[in-house]
Amino acid sequence: MNVRKIVITATAAAALCSGLLTGASTAAAATGLTAAGAASSGGTWGRAEEVPGTAALNMGGDAETESVSCGAAGNCSAGGYYIAGSGAVQAFVAGEAGGSWGTAKEVPGSAALNKDGGAAILSVSCASAGNCSAGGDYADGSAHQQALVAGEVNGSWGKAEEVPGTAALNKGGNAAIISLSCASAGNCSAGGFYTDGSGQLQAWVAGEAGGSWGTAKEVPGAGALNKSGDAQITAVSCGSAGNCSAGGFYTDGSFAEQVFVVGEAGGSWGTAREVPGSAALNKRGAADFQSVSCASAGNCSAGGSYLDSSKDSQAFVVSEP
């Protein structure tokens, strides 16, 4: 689906579990920690269930929820993809109201855009119960991946649309929303990647105000950082309407992967810059920006990973201000 993912493979996970459970004392300690964690969790998780309606959609036998967001307790929205009987990959959304999940459905209007059968919702954000936005990608009639966005108002999803301005940027035919965040109903920001006319991946951002999406643009300053042509926004968070922070990665002139941050204030995006101090940590040139969260405008924290001089992957955090 043209999405970068950091995953633990089944083999690595099995090895990790084996190491953790070696010896009776270790197993006993793990059991004790698990019990203590459950006792102090402050809540009880219910049983997992198949998303209602997805089995009927998923005739091709491959479906996945990619993102979930909750506007209030028991009032959430989710999105992902499934494979239709025709073999086309289609995008779906589903909503939870009062603690009960409704029936999943194809994102309205997405099939008309998705001529070549490669669509998915990759990110969902809900500002309040039943008022959400979702984004991802689809494959147009020329088999080019384009960025898709759809909005939910009072529990009803509107028609999906191509993110305004992304087609003009996306000369190389590979674009998507990777992350979006909504500070209030109809006021969101989003980011992702596109491929320019030279075949290089560049980072873009776009904003929604009053329910209407503005024109996407290359992240200011990111092109100057991205000397080797592989950049994208991987995480966005909004502290209030029009005041957001975003981060991602780029490849410098030495083909090293570095991380950047960029801020939006009053609806205008500032200039991207390398995460302060990250290059000194990132000795082996392989850093990733995974997550950002803003409690209020200009007050955010973010994290990701880098490779140290021993080629070990290490975790970093950074805070604003």
XYZ file of C-alpha atoms in Angstrom:
321
model
C 0.000 0.000 0.000
C 2.991 2.381 -0.431
C 3.240 2.923 3.307
C 6.417 2.755 5.353
C 5.950 0.624 8.464
C 8.234 -0.249 11.347
C 7.310 -3.765 12.414
C 8.636 -6.549 14.603
C 8.751 -9.691 12.490
C 7.254 -12.928 13.725
C 10.755 -14.424 14.032
C 12.036 -11.476 16.062
C 8.949 -11.502 18.233
C 9.332 -15.232 18.903
C 12.982 -14.764 19.840
C 12.110 -11.866 22.128
C 9.382 -13.848 23.870
C 11.672 -16.850 24.236
C 14.338 -14.704 25.868
C 11.898 -13.063 28.225
C 10.453 -16.363 29.380
C 13.709 -18.280 29.895
C 13.860 -19.711 33.429
C 11.185 -20.159 36.056
C 12.155 -17.018 37.947
C 11.834 -14.878 34.825
C 8.440 -16.385 34.037
C 7.264 -15.780 37.581
C 8.471 -12.190 37.441
C 6.730 -11.660 34.114
C 3.514 -13.101 35.531
C 3.722 -10.827 38.526
C 4.298 -7.786 36.374
C 1.356 -8.733 34.152
C -0.951 -9.097 37.130
C 0.241 -5.836 38.621
C -0.237 -4.067 35.310
C -3.764 -5.414 34.942
C -4.639 -4.396 38.500
C -3.404 -0.841 37.995
C -4.634 -0.291 34.431
C -7.717 1.630 35.533
C -9.976 -0.022 32.980
C -11.114 -3.335 31.568
C -10.838 -4.167 27.890
C -13.725 -5.978 26.267
C -13.406 -8.804 23.771
C -12.080 -8.183 20.283
C -14.642 -8.506 17.514
C -14.659 -8.531 13.744
C -15.582 -5.076 12.497
C -19.297 -5.457 11.680
C -19.915 -5.670 7.947
C -16.312 -6.132 6.878
C -16.713 -9.857 6.165
C -19.424 -9.059 3.610
C -17.190 -6.469 1.952
C -13.999 -8.517 2.166
C -14.692 -11.102 -0.507
C -10.999 -11.215 -1.421
C -9.979 -12.241 2.078
C -7.587 -9.491 3.112
C -8.832 -6.667 5.334
C -7.216 -4.491 7.984
C -8.102 -1.627 10.300
C -5.338 0.939 9.854
C -6.407 3.736 12.198
C -8.884 4.501 14.995
C -9.778 7.770 16.725
C -12.309 8.613 19.432
C -14.112 11.924 19.805
C -15.675 10.893 23.131
C -15.924 7.779 25.284
C -17.584 5.010 23.242
C -17.835 7.249 20.195
C -15.079 6.462 17.715
C -14.369 6.008 14.024
C -12.072 3.579 12.261
C -10.801 3.087 8.757
C -8.738 0.722 6.676
C -9.026 -1.431 3.591
C -10.494 -4.663 2.244
C -10.337 -6.631 -0.984
C -13.561 -6.738 -2.943
C -14.743 -9.700 -4.988
C -13.249 -8.102 -8.088
C -9.814 -8.138 -6.456
C -9.772 -4.360 -6.057
C -8.448 -2.968 -2.787
C -11.079 -0.590 -1.388
C -11.200 1.805 1.563
C -13.693 1.453 4.420
C -14.872 3.394 7.451
C -16.885 2.301 10.466
C -18.311 4.188 13.421
C -18.913 3.438 17.087
C -21.744 5.212 18.934
C -22.589 4.654 22.564
C -20.097 1.814 22.753
C -21.498 -0.193 19.827
C -19.841 -0.456 16.439
C -22.002 0.107 13.387
C -21.626 -1.578 10.021
C -18.503 -0.825 8.000
C -18.990 0.637 4.558
C -16.935 1.595 1.572
C -15.861 5.218 1.880
C -18.514 7.152 -0.071
C -17.194 8.262 -3.445
C -13.907 6.412 -3.120
C -14.726 3.707 -5.667
C -15.327 6.346 -8.340
C -11.850 7.752 -7.691
C -10.206 4.353 -7.245
C -10.300 3.228 -10.891
C -7.288 0.962 -10.592
C -8.309 -0.687 -7.320
C -5.766 0.347 -4.717
C -7.364 2.417 -1.943
C -7.005 2.522 1.825
C -7.707 4.747 4.803
C -4.398 5.207 6.613
C -5.229 7.830 9.241
C -8.378 8.881 11.144
C -8.854 11.769 13.571
C -12.023 12.710 15.468
C -12.430 16.150 17.024
C -15.737 15.211 18.700
C -18.273 12.388 18.596
C -19.284 11.786 14.967
C -17.095 14.579 13.591
C -13.965 13.109 12.056
C -11.673 13.186 9.052
C -9.942 10.284 7.367
C -7.202 10.141 4.785
C -5.176 7.717 2.748
C -4.705 6.970 -0.919
C -6.280 5.476 -4.035
C -5.181 4.380 -7.507
C -6.577 6.435 -10.368
C -7.300 5.331 -13.934
C -3.639 5.761 -14.858
C -2.581 3.489 -11.974
C -1.154 6.474 -10.137
C -1.521 6.599 -6.357
C -3.225 9.809 -5.239
C -3.994 11.295 -1.832
C -7.563 10.871 -0.558
C -9.509 12.591 2.227
C -13.076 12.256 3.533
C -15.016 13.948 6.319
C -17.651 12.801 8.787
C -20.195 15.309 10.117
C -22.636 14.330 12.871
C -22.055 10.647 12.184
C -22.437 10.756 8.394
C -19.487 10.396 6.040
C -19.296 12.726 3.061
C -17.788 11.892 -0.315
C -14.095 11.236 -0.605
C -12.051 13.702 -2.610
C -8.529 14.012 -3.890
C -6.623 16.342 -1.566
C -6.678 19.696 -3.401
C -3.364 20.496 -5.050
C -1.765 17.084 -4.604
C -2.285 15.997 -8.220
C -0.356 19.047 -9.425
C 2.528 18.191 -7.079
C 2.378 14.455 -7.767
C 3.991 14.368 -11.217
C 5.517 10.965 -10.528
C 2.214 9.341 -9.611
C 2.733 8.185 -6.023
C 1.126 10.190 -3.201
C -0.750 9.586 0.041
C -1.903 11.049 3.325
C 0.104 9.355 6.055
C -1.177 11.328 9.055
C -3.894 13.841 9.899
C -5.097 15.539 13.052
C -8.262 17.508 13.841
C -8.274 20.155 16.569
C -12.008 20.800 16.218
C -14.794 19.754 13.871
C -13.837 20.742 10.318
C -10.441 22.122 11.325
C -7.670 19.646 10.588
C -4.172 19.389 9.143
C -2.666 16.542 7.158
C 0.608 15.480 5.638
C 2.226 12.765 3.622
C 4.323 12.363 0.504
C 4.226 12.794 -3.254
C 6.589 12.002 -6.116
C 7.828 14.967 -8.105
C 8.650 15.094 -11.808
C 12.175 13.852 -11.124
C 10.897 10.753 -9.366
C 11.901 11.998 -5.923
C 9.662 11.649 -2.875
C 8.814 14.960 -1.231
C 6.830 15.905 1.891
C 3.568 17.872 1.742
C 1.075 19.456 4.152
C -2.490 20.718 3.783
C -5.029 22.309 6.099
C -8.797 22.174 6.500
C -10.651 25.214 7.849
C -14.388 25.364 8.378
C -14.853 22.024 6.649
C -12.986 22.930 3.440
C -9.530 21.672 2.549
C -6.998 24.173 1.269
C -4.361 23.485 -1.348
C -1.559 21.102 -0.456
C 2.001 22.359 -0.708
C 5.501 21.055 -0.282
C 6.620 21.427 3.330
C 8.498 24.753 3.406
C 12.237 24.124 3.649
C 11.968 20.351 3.308
C 13.171 20.353 -0.288
C 16.408 22.070 0.721
C 17.040 19.395 3.360
C 16.025 16.503 1.107
C 19.129 16.360 -1.076
C 18.770 12.662 -1.963
C 15.052 12.704 -2.742
C 13.236 10.636 -0.135
C 11.087 12.635 2.321
C 7.654 12.472 3.865
C 5.496 13.611 6.758
C 4.879 10.668 9.081
C 3.041 12.281 12.018
C 0.816 15.340 12.603
C -0.795 16.681 15.783
C -2.849 19.845 16.320
C -3.024 21.655 19.664
C -5.758 23.972 18.391
C -7.270 24.944 15.049
C -4.493 26.034 12.703
C -1.780 25.412 15.285
C -0.115 22.066 14.662
C 3.227 20.308 14.597
C 4.379 17.680 12.144
C 7.454 15.590 11.611
C 8.961 13.134 9.253
C 12.200 12.169 7.599
C 14.388 13.185 4.672
C 17.586 11.938 3.062
C 20.537 14.297 3.156
C 23.324 14.701 0.611
C 25.077 11.612 1.976
C 21.921 9.493 1.565
C 21.572 9.372 5.353
C 18.002 9.374 6.654
C 17.453 12.275 9.055
C 14.377 13.514 10.956
C 12.707 16.912 10.748
C 9.980 18.907 12.466
C 7.800 21.724 11.191
C 5.198 23.878 12.910
C 1.961 25.534 11.843
C 0.836 28.758 13.563
C -2.359 30.591 12.730
C -2.839 28.382 9.685
C 0.593 29.076 8.195
C 3.388 26.514 8.103
C 6.888 27.543 9.115
C 10.145 26.163 7.764
C 11.129 22.550 8.340
C 14.314 21.880 10.278
C 16.294 18.898 11.416
C 15.222 17.729 14.873
C 17.732 19.492 17.161
C 20.411 17.098 18.378
C 19.222 14.166 16.279
C 22.170 14.163 13.856
C 24.618 13.806 16.754
C 22.721 10.715 17.931
C 22.138 9.297 14.455
C 25.676 8.095 13.796
C 24.666 5.530 11.163
C 22.267 7.715 9.214
C 18.989 5.873 9.699
C 16.509 7.887 11.765
C 12.702 7.745 11.765
C 10.077 10.109 13.157
C 7.218 7.998 14.521
C 4.824 10.106 16.596
C 4.004 13.623 17.777
C 1.386 14.868 20.243
C 0.457 18.469 21.082
C -1.340 19.327 24.330
C -1.822 22.927 23.220
C -0.475 25.254 20.557
C 3.321 25.120 20.616
C 3.511 22.542 23.394
C 4.281 19.173 21.855
C 6.421 16.098 22.291
C 7.649 13.688 19.658
C 9.620 10.494 19.341
C 11.212 8.061 16.978
C 14.363 6.061 16.437
C 17.950 6.317 15.203
C 20.963 4.059 14.664
C 23.873 4.618 17.033
C 27.560 4.029 16.286
C 27.135 0.318 17.075
C 24.322 0.044 14.522
C 21.816 -0.521 17.315
C 18.392 1.070 16.917
C 17.735 3.472 19.790
C 14.694 5.542 20.824
C 14.636 9.325 20.987
C 12.196 11.884 22.364
C 12.108 15.642 21.875
C 9.858 18.315 23.352
C 8.581 21.745 22.336
C 9.216 24.335 23.665
